[in-house]
PDB file of C-alpha atoms in Angstrom:
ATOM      1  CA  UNK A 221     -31.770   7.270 -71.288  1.00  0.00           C
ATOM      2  CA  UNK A 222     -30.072   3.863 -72.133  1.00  0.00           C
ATOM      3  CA  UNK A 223     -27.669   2.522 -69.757  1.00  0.00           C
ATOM      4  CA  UNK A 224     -26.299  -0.803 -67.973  1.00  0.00           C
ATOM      5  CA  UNK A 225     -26.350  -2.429 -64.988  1.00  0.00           C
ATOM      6  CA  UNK A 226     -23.565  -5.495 -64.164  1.00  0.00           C
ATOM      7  CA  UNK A 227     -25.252  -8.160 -62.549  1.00  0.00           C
ATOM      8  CA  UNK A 228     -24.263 -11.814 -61.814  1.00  0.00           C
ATOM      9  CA  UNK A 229     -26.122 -15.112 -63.218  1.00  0.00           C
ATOM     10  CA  UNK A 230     -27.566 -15.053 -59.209  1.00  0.00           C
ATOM     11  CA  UNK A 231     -29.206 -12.383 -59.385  1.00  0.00           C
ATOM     12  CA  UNK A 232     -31.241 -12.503 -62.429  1.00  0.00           C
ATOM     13  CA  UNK A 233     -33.941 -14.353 -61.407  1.00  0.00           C
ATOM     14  CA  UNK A 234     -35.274 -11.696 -58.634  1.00  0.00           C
ATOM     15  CA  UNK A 235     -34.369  -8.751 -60.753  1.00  0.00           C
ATOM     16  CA  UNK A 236     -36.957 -10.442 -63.560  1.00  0.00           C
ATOM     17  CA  UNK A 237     -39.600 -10.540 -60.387  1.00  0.00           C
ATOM     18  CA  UNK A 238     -39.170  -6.892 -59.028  1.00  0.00           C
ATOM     19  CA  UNK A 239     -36.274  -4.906 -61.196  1.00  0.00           C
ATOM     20  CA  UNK A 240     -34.034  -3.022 -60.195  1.00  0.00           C
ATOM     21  CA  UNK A 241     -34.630  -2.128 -56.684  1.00  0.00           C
ATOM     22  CA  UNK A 242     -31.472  -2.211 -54.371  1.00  0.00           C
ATOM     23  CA  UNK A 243     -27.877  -1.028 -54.316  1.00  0.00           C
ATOM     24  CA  UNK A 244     -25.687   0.053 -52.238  1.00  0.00           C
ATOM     25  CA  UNK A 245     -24.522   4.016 -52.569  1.00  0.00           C
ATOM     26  CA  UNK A 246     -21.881   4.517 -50.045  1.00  0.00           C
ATOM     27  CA  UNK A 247     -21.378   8.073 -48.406  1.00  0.00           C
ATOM     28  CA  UNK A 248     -19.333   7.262 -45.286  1.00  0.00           C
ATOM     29  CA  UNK A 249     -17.391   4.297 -45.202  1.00  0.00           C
ATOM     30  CA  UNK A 250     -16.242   4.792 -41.828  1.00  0.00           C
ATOM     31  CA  UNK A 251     -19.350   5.077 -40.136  1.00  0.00           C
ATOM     32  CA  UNK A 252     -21.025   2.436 -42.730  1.00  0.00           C
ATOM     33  CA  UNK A 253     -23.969   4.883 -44.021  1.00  0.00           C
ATOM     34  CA  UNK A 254     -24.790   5.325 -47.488  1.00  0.00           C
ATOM     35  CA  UNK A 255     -28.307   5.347 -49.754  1.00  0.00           C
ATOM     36  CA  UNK A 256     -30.351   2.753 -51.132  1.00  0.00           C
ATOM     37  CA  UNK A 257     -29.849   2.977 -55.432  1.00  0.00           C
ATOM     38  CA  UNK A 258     -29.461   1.373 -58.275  1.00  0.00           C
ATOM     39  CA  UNK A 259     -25.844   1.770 -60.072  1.00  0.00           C
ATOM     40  CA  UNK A 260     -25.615   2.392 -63.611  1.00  0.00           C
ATOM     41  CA  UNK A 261     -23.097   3.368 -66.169  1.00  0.00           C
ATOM     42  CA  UNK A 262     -22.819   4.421 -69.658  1.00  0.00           C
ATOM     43  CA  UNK A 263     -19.627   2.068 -70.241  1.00  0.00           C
ATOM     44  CA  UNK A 264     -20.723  -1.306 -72.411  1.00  0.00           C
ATOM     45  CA  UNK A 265     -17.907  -2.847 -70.344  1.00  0.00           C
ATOM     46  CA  UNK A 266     -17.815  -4.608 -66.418  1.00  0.00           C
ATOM     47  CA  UNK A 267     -14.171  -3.294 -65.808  1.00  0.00           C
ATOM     48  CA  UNK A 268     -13.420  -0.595 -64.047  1.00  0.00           C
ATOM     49  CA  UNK A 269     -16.765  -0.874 -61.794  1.00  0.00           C
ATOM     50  CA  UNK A 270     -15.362  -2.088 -58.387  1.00  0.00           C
ATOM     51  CA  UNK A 271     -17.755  -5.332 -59.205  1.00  0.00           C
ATOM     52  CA  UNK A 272     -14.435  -7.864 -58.340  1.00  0.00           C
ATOM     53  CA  UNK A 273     -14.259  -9.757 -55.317  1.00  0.00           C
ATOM     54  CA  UNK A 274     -17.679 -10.490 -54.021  1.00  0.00           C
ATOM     55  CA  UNK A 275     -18.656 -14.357 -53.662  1.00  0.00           C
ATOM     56  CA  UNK A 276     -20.882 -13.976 -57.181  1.00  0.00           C
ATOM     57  CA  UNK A 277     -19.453 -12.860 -60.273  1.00  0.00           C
ATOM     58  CA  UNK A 278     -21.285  -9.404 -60.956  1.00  0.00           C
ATOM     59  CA  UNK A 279     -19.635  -8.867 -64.215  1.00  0.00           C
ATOM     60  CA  UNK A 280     -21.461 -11.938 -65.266  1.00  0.00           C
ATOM     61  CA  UNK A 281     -24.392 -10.319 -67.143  1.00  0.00           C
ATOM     62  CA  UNK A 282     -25.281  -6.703 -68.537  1.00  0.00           C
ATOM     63  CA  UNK A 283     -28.609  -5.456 -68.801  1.00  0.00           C
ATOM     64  CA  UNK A 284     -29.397  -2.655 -71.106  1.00  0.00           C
ATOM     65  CA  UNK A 285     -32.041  -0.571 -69.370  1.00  0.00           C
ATOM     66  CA  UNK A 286     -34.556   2.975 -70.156  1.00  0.00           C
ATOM     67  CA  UNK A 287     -34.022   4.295 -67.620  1.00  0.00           C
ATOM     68  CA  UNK A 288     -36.756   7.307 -66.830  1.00  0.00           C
ATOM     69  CA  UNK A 289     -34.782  10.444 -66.485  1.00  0.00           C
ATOM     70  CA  UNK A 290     -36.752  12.159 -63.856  1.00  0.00           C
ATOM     71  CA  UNK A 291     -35.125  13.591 -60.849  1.00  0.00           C
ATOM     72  CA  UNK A 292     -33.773  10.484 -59.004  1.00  0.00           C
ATOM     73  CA  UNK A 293     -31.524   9.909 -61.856  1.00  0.00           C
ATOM     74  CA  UNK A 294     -28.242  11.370 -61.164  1.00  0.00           C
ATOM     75  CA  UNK A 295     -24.850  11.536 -62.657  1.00  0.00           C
ATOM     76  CA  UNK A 296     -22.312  10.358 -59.639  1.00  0.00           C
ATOM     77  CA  UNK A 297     -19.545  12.823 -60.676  1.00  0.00           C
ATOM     78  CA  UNK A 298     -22.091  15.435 -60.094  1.00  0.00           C
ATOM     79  CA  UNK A 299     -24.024  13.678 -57.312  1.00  0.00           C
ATOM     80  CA  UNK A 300     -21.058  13.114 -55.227  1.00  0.00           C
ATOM     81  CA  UNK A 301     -19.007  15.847 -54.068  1.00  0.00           C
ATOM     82  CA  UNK A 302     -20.617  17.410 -50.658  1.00  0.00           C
ATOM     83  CA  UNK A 303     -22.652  14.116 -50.107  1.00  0.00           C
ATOM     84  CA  UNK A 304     -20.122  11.618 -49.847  1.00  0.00           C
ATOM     85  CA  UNK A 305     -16.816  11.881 -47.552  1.00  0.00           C
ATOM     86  CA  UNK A 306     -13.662  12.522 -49.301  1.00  0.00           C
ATOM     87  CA  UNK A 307     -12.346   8.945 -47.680  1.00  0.00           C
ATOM     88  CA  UNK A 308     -15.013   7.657 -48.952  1.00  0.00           C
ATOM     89  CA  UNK A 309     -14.607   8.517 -52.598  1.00  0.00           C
ATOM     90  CA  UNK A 310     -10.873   8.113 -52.188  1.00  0.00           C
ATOM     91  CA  UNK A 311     -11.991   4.467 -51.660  1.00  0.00           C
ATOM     92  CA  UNK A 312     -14.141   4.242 -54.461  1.00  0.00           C
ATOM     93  CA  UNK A 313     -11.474   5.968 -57.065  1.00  0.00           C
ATOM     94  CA  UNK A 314      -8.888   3.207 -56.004  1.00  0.00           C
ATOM     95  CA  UNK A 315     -10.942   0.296 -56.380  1.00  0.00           C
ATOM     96  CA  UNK A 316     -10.666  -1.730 -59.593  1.00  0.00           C
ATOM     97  CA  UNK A 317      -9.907   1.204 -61.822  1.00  0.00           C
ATOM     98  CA  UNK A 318     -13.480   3.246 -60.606  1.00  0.00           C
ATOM     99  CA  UNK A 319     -14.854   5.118 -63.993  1.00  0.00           C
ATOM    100  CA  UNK A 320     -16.349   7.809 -62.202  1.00  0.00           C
ATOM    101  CA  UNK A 321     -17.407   9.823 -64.600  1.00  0.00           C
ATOM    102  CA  UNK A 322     -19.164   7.037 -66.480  1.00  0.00           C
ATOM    103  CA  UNK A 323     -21.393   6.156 -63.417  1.00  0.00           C
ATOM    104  CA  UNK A 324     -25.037   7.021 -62.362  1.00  0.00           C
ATOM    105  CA  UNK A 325     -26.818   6.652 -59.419  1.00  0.00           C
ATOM    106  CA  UNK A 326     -31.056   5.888 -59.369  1.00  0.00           C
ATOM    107  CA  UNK A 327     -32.684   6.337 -56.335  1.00  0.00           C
ATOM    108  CA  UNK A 328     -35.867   5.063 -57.294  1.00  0.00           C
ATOM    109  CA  UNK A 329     -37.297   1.652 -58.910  1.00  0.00           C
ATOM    110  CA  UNK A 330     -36.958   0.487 -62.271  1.00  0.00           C
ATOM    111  CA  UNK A 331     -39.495  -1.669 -63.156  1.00  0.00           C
ATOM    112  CA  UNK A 332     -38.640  -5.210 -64.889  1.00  0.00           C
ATOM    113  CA  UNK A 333     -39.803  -3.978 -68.486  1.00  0.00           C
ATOM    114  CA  UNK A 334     -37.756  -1.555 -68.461  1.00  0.00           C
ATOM    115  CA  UNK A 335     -34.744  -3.884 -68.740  1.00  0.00           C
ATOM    116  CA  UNK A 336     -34.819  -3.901 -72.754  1.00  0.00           C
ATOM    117  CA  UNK A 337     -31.742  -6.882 -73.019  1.00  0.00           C
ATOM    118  CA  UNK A 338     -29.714  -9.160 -71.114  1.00  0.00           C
ATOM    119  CA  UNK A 339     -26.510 -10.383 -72.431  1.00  0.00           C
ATOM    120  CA  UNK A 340     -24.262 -12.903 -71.080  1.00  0.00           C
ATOM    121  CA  UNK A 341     -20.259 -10.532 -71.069  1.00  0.00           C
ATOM    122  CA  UNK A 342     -18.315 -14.137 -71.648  1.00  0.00           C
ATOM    123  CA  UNK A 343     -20.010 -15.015 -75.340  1.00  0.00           C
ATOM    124  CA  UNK A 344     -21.749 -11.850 -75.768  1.00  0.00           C
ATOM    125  CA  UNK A 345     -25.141 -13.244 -76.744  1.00  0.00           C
ATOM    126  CA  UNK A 346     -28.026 -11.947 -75.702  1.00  0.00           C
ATOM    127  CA  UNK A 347     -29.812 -14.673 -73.195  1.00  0.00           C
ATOM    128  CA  UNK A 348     -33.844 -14.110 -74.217  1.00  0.00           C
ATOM    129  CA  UNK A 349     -35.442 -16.055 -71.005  1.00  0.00           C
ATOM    130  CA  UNK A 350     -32.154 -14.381 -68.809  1.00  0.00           C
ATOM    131  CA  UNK A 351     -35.174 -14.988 -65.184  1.00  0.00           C
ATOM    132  CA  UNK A 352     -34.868 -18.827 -65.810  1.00  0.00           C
ATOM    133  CA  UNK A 353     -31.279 -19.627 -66.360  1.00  0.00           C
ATOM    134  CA  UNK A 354     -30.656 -21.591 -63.014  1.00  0.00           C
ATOM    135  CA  UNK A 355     -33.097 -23.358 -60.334  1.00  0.00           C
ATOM    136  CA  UNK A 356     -34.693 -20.930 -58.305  1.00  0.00           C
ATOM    137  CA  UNK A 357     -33.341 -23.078 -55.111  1.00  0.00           C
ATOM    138  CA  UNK A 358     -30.257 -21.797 -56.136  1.00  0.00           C
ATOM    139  CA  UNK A 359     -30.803 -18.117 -56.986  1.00  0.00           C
ATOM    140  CA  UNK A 360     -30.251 -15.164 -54.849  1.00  0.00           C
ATOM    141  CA  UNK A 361     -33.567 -13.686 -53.765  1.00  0.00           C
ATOM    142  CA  UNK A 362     -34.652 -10.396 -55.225  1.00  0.00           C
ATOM    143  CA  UNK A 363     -36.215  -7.739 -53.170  1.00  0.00           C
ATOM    144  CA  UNK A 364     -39.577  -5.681 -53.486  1.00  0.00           C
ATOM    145  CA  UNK A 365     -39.326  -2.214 -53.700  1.00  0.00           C
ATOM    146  CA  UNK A 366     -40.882  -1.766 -50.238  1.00  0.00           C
ATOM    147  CA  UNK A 367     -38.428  -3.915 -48.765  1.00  0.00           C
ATOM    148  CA  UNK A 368     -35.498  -1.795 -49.434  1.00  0.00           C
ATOM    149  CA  UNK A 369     -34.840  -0.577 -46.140  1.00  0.00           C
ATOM    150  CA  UNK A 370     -35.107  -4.023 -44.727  1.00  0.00           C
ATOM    151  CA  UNK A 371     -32.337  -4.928 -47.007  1.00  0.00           C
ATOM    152  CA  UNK A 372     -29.911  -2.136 -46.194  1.00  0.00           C
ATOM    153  CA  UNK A 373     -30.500  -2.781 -42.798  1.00  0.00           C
ATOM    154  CA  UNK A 374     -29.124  -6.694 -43.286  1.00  0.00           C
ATOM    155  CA  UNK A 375     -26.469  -5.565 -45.641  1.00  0.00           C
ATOM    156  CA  UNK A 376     -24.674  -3.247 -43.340  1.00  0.00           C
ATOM    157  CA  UNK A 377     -24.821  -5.829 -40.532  1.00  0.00           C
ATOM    158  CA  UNK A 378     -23.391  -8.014 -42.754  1.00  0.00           C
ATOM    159  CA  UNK A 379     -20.752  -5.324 -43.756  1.00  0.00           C
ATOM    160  CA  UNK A 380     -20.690  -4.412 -40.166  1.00  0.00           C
ATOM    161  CA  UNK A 381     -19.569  -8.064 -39.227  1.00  0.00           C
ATOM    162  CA  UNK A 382     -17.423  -9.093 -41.848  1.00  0.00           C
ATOM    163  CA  UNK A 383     -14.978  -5.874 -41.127  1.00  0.00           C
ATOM    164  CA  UNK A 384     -14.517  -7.659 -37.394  1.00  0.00           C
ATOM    165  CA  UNK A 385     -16.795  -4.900 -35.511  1.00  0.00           C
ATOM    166  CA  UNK A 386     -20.468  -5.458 -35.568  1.00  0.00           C
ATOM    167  CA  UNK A 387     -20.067  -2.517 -34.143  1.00  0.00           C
ATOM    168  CA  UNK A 388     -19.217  -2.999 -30.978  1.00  0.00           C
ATOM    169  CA  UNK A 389     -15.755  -3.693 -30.891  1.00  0.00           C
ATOM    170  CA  UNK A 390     -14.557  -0.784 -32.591  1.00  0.00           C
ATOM    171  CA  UNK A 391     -16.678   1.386 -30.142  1.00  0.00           C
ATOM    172  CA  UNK A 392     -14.996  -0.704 -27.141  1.00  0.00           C
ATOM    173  CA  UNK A 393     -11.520   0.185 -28.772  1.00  0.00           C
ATOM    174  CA  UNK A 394     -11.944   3.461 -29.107  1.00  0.00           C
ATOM    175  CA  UNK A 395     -13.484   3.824 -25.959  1.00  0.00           C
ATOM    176  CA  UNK A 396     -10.733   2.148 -24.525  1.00  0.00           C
ATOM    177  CA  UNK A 397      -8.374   4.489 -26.408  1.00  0.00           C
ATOM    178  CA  UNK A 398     -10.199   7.621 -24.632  1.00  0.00           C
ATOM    179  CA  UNK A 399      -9.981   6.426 -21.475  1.00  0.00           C
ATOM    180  CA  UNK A 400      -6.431   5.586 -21.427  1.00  0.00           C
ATOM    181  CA  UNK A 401      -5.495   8.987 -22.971  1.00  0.00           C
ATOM    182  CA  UNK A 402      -7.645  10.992 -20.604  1.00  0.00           C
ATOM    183  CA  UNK A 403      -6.428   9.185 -17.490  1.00  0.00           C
ATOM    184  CA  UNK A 404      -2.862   9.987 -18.389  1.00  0.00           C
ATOM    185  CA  UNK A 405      -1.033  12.775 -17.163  1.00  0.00           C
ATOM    186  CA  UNK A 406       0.370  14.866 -19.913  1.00  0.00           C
ATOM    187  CA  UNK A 407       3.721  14.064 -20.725  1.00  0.00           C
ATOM    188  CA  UNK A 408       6.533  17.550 -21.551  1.00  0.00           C
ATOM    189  CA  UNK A 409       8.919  17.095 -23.242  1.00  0.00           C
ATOM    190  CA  UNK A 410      12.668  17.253 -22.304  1.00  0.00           C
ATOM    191  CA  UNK A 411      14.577  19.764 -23.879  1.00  0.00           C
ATOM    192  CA  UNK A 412      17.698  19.714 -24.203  1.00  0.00           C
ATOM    193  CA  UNK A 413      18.712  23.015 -23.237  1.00  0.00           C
ATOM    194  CA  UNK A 414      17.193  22.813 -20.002  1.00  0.00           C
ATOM    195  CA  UNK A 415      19.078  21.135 -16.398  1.00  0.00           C
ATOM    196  CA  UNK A 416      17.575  17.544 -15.860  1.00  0.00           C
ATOM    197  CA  UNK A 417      16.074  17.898 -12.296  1.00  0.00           C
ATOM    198  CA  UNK A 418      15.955  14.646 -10.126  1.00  0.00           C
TER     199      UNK A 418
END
C-alpha cells in the first residue's frame, strides 16, 4: 500500500540509515504512555497532521513509501477506539485540524528501500540523494530498530520534563492534594431552613 510519512530536512539522514523505525503513538496523555510506530497517511498534504510546533519543521519533506500490509499495519480510525483514552483522542482531534480518518499507524519497521521518493513540500521536486542534504554534524540521529525502546524511554522523559513534572512534582501535588482533603473534617452545609446553633 502507498502512503506518506512528513518528515523534516533533520531527519532524513538517519531515516536513509535505518527507515522508518520510531514514532510516537499516544494512548494516554495523562499518564504519558503510548506505542512505539511509525505514522502514515493517505493525504499528499502536511496539514492537518499535528506536525506544527516542534523545534524542526516536520512538514519539510514527504516520503512516498510500500508499505507491507501485514498485520502491524493499521488504520487509526479503526485502531483507536478502546486503545486510546477518550482525552487522549480529544487531544489529538483538536490539534492542527487532525485528519483522522486519513491516518495509519505501523508498528513494525520499514526498511529504507521501501521509501520509493522523497520530495521537498516547498518546490515540490523530488530530492534524488534526500540522506545527504546537510552535514551529518548537523543531522538528527536516526535510530536502529532494536533501539526503539531506548528511544521511547528518552522521549517521554523529555515529554515528562518539558510539561514541568518529570514526574515527580505532579505526584507531590497530588499527594499533597490527598492529604489535605483526607485530614479535613467534612464540612455540612448550612441550610437555610434550619436554626444557626452557636
Amino acid at each position: 500500500m502507498l502512503l506518506y510519512h512528513f518528515t523534516s530536512l533533520y531527519h532524513l539522514r538517519g531515516i536513509s540509515q535505518y527507515g522508518l523505525t520510531v514514532g510516537d503513538i499516544p494512548t494516554d496523555i495523562d499518564r504519558f504512555k503510548g506505542r512505539i510506530g511509525v505514522w502514515l497517511t493517505s493525504s499528499p498534504t502536511p496539514e492537518g497532521h499535528g506536525l506544527g510546533g516542534g523545534l524542526s519543521n516536520k512538514k519539510g519533506f514527504r516520503l512516498l513509501v510500500d508499505v507491507p500490509e501485514e498485520g502491524v499495519l493499521k488504520k487509526w480510525s479503526e485502531w483507536a477506539p478502546g486503545k486510546v483514552t477518550e482525552r487522549t483522542l480529544k487531544a489529538l482531534r483538536t490539534a492542527d485540524g487532525f485528519k483522522e480518518n486519513d491516518f495509519y499507524v505501523y508498528f513494525g519497521w520499514i526498511v529504507p528501500e521501501r521509501i520509493l521518493d522523497v520530495v521537498d513540500v516547498a518546490s515540490g521536486m523530488s530530492v534524488p540523494k534526500w540522506g545527504t542534504l546537510i552535514p551529518e554534524t548537523v543531522c538528527l540521529p536516526g535510530f536502529p530498530f532494536g533501539e526503539r525502546r531506548r528511544w521511547q524511554k528518552r522521549m517521554l522523559k523529555t515529554v515528562r520534563e518539558a510539561c514541568g513534572e518529570g514526574g515527580k512534582q505532579e505526584r507531590d501535588h497530588r499527594a499533597r492534594s490527598r492529604r489535605r482533603v483526607a485530614s479535613e473534617p467534612p464540612r455540612i452545609p448550612s441550610s437555610p431552613n434550619l436554626p444557626q446553633i452557636d
